[in-house]
Tab-separated table of C-alpha atoms and ligand atoms in Angstrom:
chain	number	residue	atom	x	y	z
S	19	MET	CA	-0.010	0.000	0.000
S	20	ASN	CA	2.846	2.375	0.760
S	21	ASP	CA	4.497	1.120	-2.393
S	22	LEU	CA	1.404	2.057	-4.353
S	23	LYS	CA	1.453	5.532	-2.893
S	24	GLU	CA	5.094	5.960	-3.793
S	25	ARG	CA	4.602	4.696	-7.320
S	26	TYR	CA	1.598	6.943	-7.817
S	27	GLN	CA	3.453	10.016	-6.647
S	28	ASN	CA	6.451	9.023	-8.769
S	29	ILE	CA	4.305	8.670	-11.908
S	30	ALA	CA	2.623	12.012	-11.286
S	31	GLN	CA	6.084	13.565	-11.090
S	32	GLN	CA	7.265	11.775	-14.222
S	33	LEU	CA	4.245	13.018	-16.228
S	34	GLN	CA	4.919	16.552	-15.079
S	35	GLN	CA	8.628	16.379	-15.908
S	36	ALA	CA	8.029	14.868	-19.354
S	37	ALA	CA	5.432	17.547	-20.129
S	38	GLU	CA	7.978	20.222	-19.179
S	39	ARG	CA	10.766	18.597	-21.125
S	40	PHE	CA	8.704	18.387	-24.323
S	41	GLN	CA	6.723	21.579	-23.698
S	42	ARG	CA	3.437	19.729	-23.790
S	43	PRO	CA	0.430	19.785	-21.479
S	44	ILE	CA	0.469	17.309	-18.623
S	45	PRO	CA	-1.688	14.379	-19.763
S	46	GLN	CA	-4.493	12.872	-17.752
S	47	LEU	CA	-3.436	9.649	-16.021
S	48	LEU	CA	-5.713	6.680	-16.682
S	49	ALA	CA	-4.824	4.083	-14.003
S	50	VAL	CA	-5.115	0.693	-15.725
S	51	SER	CA	-6.355	-1.603	-12.981
S	52	LYS	CA	-7.106	-4.813	-14.904
S	53	LYS	CA	-6.057	-7.900	-12.950
S	54	HIS	CA	-5.634	-5.831	-9.788
S	55	PRO	CA	-8.095	-5.938	-6.905
S	56	ALA	CA	-10.707	-3.375	-5.868
S	57	GLU	CA	-8.663	-2.641	-2.727
S	58	ALA	CA	-5.791	-1.239	-4.799
S	59	ILE	CA	-8.195	0.934	-6.763
S	60	GLU	CA	-9.724	2.252	-3.567
S	61	THR	CA	-6.254	3.090	-2.207
S	62	LEU	CA	-5.400	5.095	-5.319
S	63	TYR	CA	-8.794	6.772	-5.258
S	64	GLN	CA	-8.129	7.958	-1.702
S	65	LEU	CA	-4.852	9.463	-2.999
S	66	GLY	CA	-6.773	11.482	-5.605
S	67	GLN	CA	-6.910	9.226	-8.690
S	68	THR	CA	-10.418	9.221	-10.204
S	69	ALA	CA	-10.108	7.614	-13.680
S	70	PHE	CA	-9.530	3.858	-13.981
S	71	GLY	CA	-9.202	1.699	-17.084
S	72	GLU	CA	-10.310	-1.904	-17.409
S	73	SER	CA	-10.019	-4.419	-20.264
S	74	TYR	CA	-12.427	-7.224	-19.290
S	75	ALA	CA	-16.096	-6.390	-18.834
S	76	GLN	CA	-16.947	-9.094	-16.303
S	77	GLU	CA	-13.955	-8.408	-14.099
S	78	ALA	CA	-14.595	-4.653	-14.251
S	79	ILE	CA	-18.233	-4.931	-13.261
S	80	GLU	CA	-17.414	-7.021	-10.219
S	81	LYS	CA	-14.989	-4.351	-9.011
S	82	GLN	CA	-17.444	-1.591	-9.825
S	83	GLN	CA	-19.987	-3.285	-7.573
S	84	GLN	CA	-17.441	-3.461	-4.748
S	85	LEU	CA	-16.583	0.197	-5.254
S	86	ALA	CA	-20.108	1.526	-5.889
S	87	HIS	CA	-19.638	3.985	-2.990
S	88	LEU	CA	-16.919	5.864	-4.929
S	89	PRO	CA	-17.633	8.228	-7.882
S	90	ILE	CA	-14.999	6.660	-10.109
S	91	GLU	CA	-14.833	7.411	-13.815
S	92	TRP	CA	-14.552	4.065	-15.562
S	93	HIS	CA	-12.901	3.657	-18.975
S	94	PHE	CA	-13.116	0.495	-21.055
S	95	ILE	CA	-9.903	-0.097	-23.031
S	96	GLY	CA	-10.032	-3.743	-24.139
S	97	PRO	CA	-11.248	-5.572	-27.204
S	98	ILE	CA	-15.077	-5.586	-27.433
S	99	GLN	CA	-17.179	-8.604	-28.357
S	100	SER	CA	-20.751	-7.938	-29.504
S	101	ASN	CA	-22.206	-9.848	-26.574
S	102	LYS	CA	-20.463	-7.475	-24.094
S	103	THR	CA	-21.717	-4.172	-25.491
S	104	SER	CA	-24.737	-3.908	-23.180
S	105	GLU	CA	-22.587	-4.226	-20.070
S	106	ILE	CA	-20.147	-1.680	-21.402
S	107	ALA	CA	-22.893	0.771	-22.435
S	108	ASN	CA	-24.366	0.553	-18.955
S	109	HIS	CA	-21.246	0.701	-16.799
S	110	PHE	CA	-18.618	2.957	-18.384
S	111	SER	CA	-18.113	6.672	-19.132
S	112	TRP	CA	-15.486	6.120	-21.807
S	113	VAL	CA	-14.536	3.471	-24.351
S	114	HIS	CA	-11.061	3.734	-25.970
S	115	SER	CA	-11.202	0.717	-28.241
S	116	ILE	CA	-13.858	1.379	-30.908
S	117	ASP	CA	-12.769	0.137	-34.327
S	118	ARG	CA	-16.000	-1.059	-35.932
S	119	LEU	CA	-19.324	0.643	-36.712
S	120	LYS	CA	-21.270	-2.388	-35.583
S	121	ILE	CA	-19.924	-2.091	-32.029
S	122	ALA	CA	-20.479	1.648	-31.952
S	123	ARG	CA	-24.067	1.176	-33.066
S	124	ARG	CA	-24.767	-1.430	-30.419
S	125	LEU	CA	-23.290	0.792	-27.699
S	126	ASN	CA	-25.405	3.700	-28.971
S	127	ASP	CA	-28.582	1.636	-28.946
S	128	GLN	CA	-27.861	0.177	-25.492
S	129	ARG	CA	-26.696	3.390	-23.763
S	130	PRO	CA	-29.365	4.220	-21.172
S	131	ASP	CA	-31.109	7.561	-21.785
S	132	GLU	CA	-30.423	8.762	-18.249
S	133	LEU	CA	-26.640	8.528	-18.795
S	134	GLU	CA	-24.523	11.088	-20.608
S	135	PRO	CA	-23.485	10.099	-24.130
S	136	LEU	CA	-20.648	7.577	-24.100
S	137	ASN	CA	-17.237	9.205	-24.790
S	138	ILE	CA	-15.245	7.155	-27.233
S	139	CYS	CA	-11.868	7.055	-28.911
S	140	VAL	CA	-11.495	5.342	-32.235
S	141	GLN	CA	-8.647	2.851	-32.063
S	142	VAL	CA	-6.351	3.060	-35.086
S	143	ASN	CA	-4.170	0.228	-36.403
S	144	ILE	CA	-1.113	2.364	-36.642
S	145	ASP	CA	1.274	-0.430	-37.574
S	146	THR	CA	-0.964	-1.701	-40.433
S	147	GLU	CA	-0.560	-5.244	-39.131
S	148	ALA	CA	-3.411	-7.407	-40.309
S	149	SER	CA	-3.499	-9.214	-37.004
S	150	LYS	CA	-3.963	-6.126	-34.885
S	151	ALA	CA	-7.047	-4.366	-33.562
S	152	GLY	CA	-7.873	-0.934	-34.786
S	153	VAL	CA	-9.374	0.598	-37.891
S	154	ALA	CA	-7.080	0.900	-40.940
S	155	ILE	CA	-5.955	4.461	-41.501
S	156	ALA	CA	-7.722	4.518	-44.872
S	157	ASP	CA	-11.039	3.689	-43.213
S	158	LEU	CA	-10.753	6.185	-40.354
S	159	VAL	CA	-12.727	9.094	-41.829
S	160	PRO	CA	-15.656	7.022	-43.126
S	161	LEU	CA	-15.896	5.276	-39.734
S	162	CYS	CA	-15.915	8.605	-37.892
S	163	GLU	CA	-18.552	9.973	-40.294
S	164	ALA	CA	-20.828	7.048	-39.573
S	165	ILE	CA	-20.282	7.210	-35.771
S	166	ALA	CA	-20.983	10.943	-35.827
S	167	ALA	CA	-24.601	10.138	-36.638
S	168	LEU	CA	-25.082	8.191	-33.370
S	169	PRO	CA	-26.653	10.459	-30.735
S	170	LYS	CA	-25.573	8.563	-27.626
S	171	ILE	CA	-21.891	8.346	-28.734
S	172	ARG	CA	-19.516	11.271	-28.479
S	173	ILE	CA	-16.269	10.914	-30.432
S	174	ARG	CA	-13.456	12.484	-28.409
S	175	GLY	CA	-10.385	11.376	-30.305
S	176	LEU	CA	-8.049	8.594	-31.240
S	177	MET	CA	-6.278	5.740	-29.477
S	178	CYS	CA	-3.446	3.428	-30.483
S	179	LEU	CA	-1.595	0.455	-29.123
S	180	PRO	CA	1.641	0.228	-31.130
S	181	SER	CA	3.439	-3.090	-31.551
S	182	ARG	CA	6.033	-3.715	-28.886
S	183	LEU	CA	9.436	-2.704	-30.180
S	184	GLY	CA	12.580	-4.753	-29.532
S	185	SER	CA	14.664	-4.248	-26.420
S	186	GLU	CA	17.071	-1.861	-28.199
S	187	SER	CA	14.183	0.434	-29.175
S	188	ASN	CA	14.782	4.073	-28.375
S	189	GLU	CA	12.591	7.041	-27.789
S	190	HIS	CA	12.892	8.160	-31.411
S	191	ASP	CA	11.442	4.849	-32.690
S	192	GLN	CA	8.742	4.876	-30.018
S	193	ARG	CA	7.625	8.342	-31.083
S	194	LEU	CA	6.916	7.472	-34.722
S	195	PRO	CA	3.486	5.794	-34.274
S	196	PHE	CA	2.402	8.427	-31.784
S	197	ALA	CA	3.374	11.174	-34.201
S	198	THR	CA	1.238	9.439	-36.861
S	199	LEU	CA	-1.773	9.281	-34.499
S	200	ALA	CA	-1.374	12.963	-33.597
S	201	LYS	CA	-1.262	13.868	-37.306
S	202	LEU	CA	-4.416	11.817	-37.940
S	203	LEU	CA	-6.270	13.696	-35.192
S	204	GLU	CA	-5.191	17.017	-36.718
S	205	GLN	CA	-6.456	15.857	-40.123
S	206	LEU	CA	-9.736	14.726	-38.644
S	207	LYS	CA	-10.250	18.134	-37.136
S	208	GLN	CA	-9.852	19.619	-40.644
S	209	THR	CA	-12.208	17.172	-42.338
S	210	ASP	CA	-15.064	19.208	-43.800
S	211	SER	CA	-17.404	16.256	-44.079
S	212	LEU	CA	-17.574	16.053	-40.254
S	213	ASP	CA	-19.763	18.634	-38.604
S	214	ALA	CA	-18.110	21.570	-36.888
S	215	GLU	CA	-19.374	20.793	-33.403
S	216	LEU	CA	-18.042	17.268	-33.583
S	217	ARG	CA	-14.656	18.475	-34.773
S	218	GLN	CA	-14.436	20.854	-31.861
S	219	GLN	CA	-14.892	18.095	-29.312
S	220	LEU	CA	-11.954	16.134	-30.727
S	221	ASP	CA	-9.523	16.804	-27.905
S	222	THR	CA	-8.176	13.366	-26.996
S	223	LEU	CA	-5.061	11.385	-27.913
S	224	SER	CA	-5.108	8.230	-25.800
S	225	MET	CA	-1.575	6.920	-26.211
S	226	GLY	CA	1.346	5.696	-24.123
S	227	MET	CA	1.644	2.906	-21.530
S	228	THR	CA	4.277	1.963	-18.938
S	229	ASN	CA	7.032	1.361	-21.478
S	230	ASP	CA	6.453	4.264	-23.831
S	231	TYR	CA	4.533	7.017	-22.123
S	232	GLN	CA	7.444	9.451	-22.356
S	233	ALA	CA	7.457	9.118	-26.120
S	234	ALA	CA	3.671	9.520	-26.190
S	235	ILE	CA	3.842	12.719	-24.157
S	236	ALA	CA	6.485	14.027	-26.563
S	237	GLU	CA	3.906	13.659	-29.312
S	238	GLY	CA	1.081	15.267	-27.436
S	239	ALA	CA	-0.739	12.502	-25.575
S	240	THR	CA	-3.691	13.845	-23.594
S	241	ILE	CA	-4.395	10.544	-21.794
S	242	VAL	CA	-1.720	7.980	-20.873
S	243	ARG	CA	-2.893	4.526	-19.869
S	244	ILE	CA	-0.569	3.186	-17.186
S	245	GLY	CA	-0.896	-0.123	-15.378
S	246	THR	CA	2.366	-1.870	-14.488
S	247	ALA	CA	4.289	1.213	-13.414
S	248	LEU	CA	1.500	1.951	-10.925
S	249	PHE	CA	0.173	-1.371	-9.635
S	250	GLY	CA	3.181	-3.610	-10.327
S	251	ALA	CA	3.285	-6.653	-12.612
S	252	ARG	CA	0.045	-8.434	-13.400
S	253	THR	CA	-0.136	-12.069	-12.532
S	254	ALA	CA	-2.102	-14.495	-14.769
H	12	PLP	C1	-2.994	-3.303	-20.203
H	12	PLP	C2	-3.173	-2.116	-21.054
H	12	PLP	C3	-2.501	-0.899	-20.714
H	12	PLP	C4	-1.538	-0.740	-19.547
H	12	PLP	O1	-0.351	-1.388	-19.864
H	12	PLP	P1	0.971	-1.292	-18.896
H	12	PLP	O2	2.082	-1.694	-19.790
H	12	PLP	O3	0.733	-2.225	-17.781
H	12	PLP	O4	1.079	0.103	-18.444
H	12	PLP	C5	-2.762	0.192	-21.508
H	12	PLP	N1	-3.584	0.144	-22.588
H	12	PLP	C6	-4.201	-0.999	-22.934
H	12	PLP	C7	-5.111	-0.991	-24.111
H	12	PLP	C8	-4.012	-2.152	-22.177
H	12	PLP	O5	-4.645	-3.265	-22.552
């Protein structure tokens, strides 16, 4: 528990220092709590952390029930199967991993009227690897145009999960995919076929994890998603 406090304070300091070094805004920290217990989330919450990211719907909802007394902002960041959209639409404020219209439509249809529209990031396949999640760069604009028509979904920006680079990777290499994502967001903001109000709300670059958040901040990340550096290694 004291370790958690130390790591949290250390990360907060690292984010601030990186922002200064690269003359960028300090990004929001999304604490990625998948595979870690509700107790650890509560400890971080008491230290001031309010946004938590989860990758598995069932696991997340169990922890949400245990922590129902805390006004936590929950973000879903994992792959989404069609049969999980109802749970996600009902229990999260943000989803970072939208890469198909079908999933966005289901979330829209299942989002309860009494909740705010669901904030989403479109996940981009920045490495153009066939095996990876994320929309192909060529399909990004049409996907956003279609999602823009969904009233209970609010597009906030873009997310990426670059392939892990080898052990000799350096900050320069790490920055390349993040620079591409930042450029895509800029282009999206200039896309005339998207309505002006929607373009104005595009303020989010969800990029950077434990191993590469410095590089992501260098390229203008507004949300970094950090698990291991905060909670320690995940078992199982
Ligand atoms: C697990 C996960 C993270 C956090 O990764 P760490 O390396 O533990 O910081 C961030 N983003 C996504 C999409 C994840 O699945």
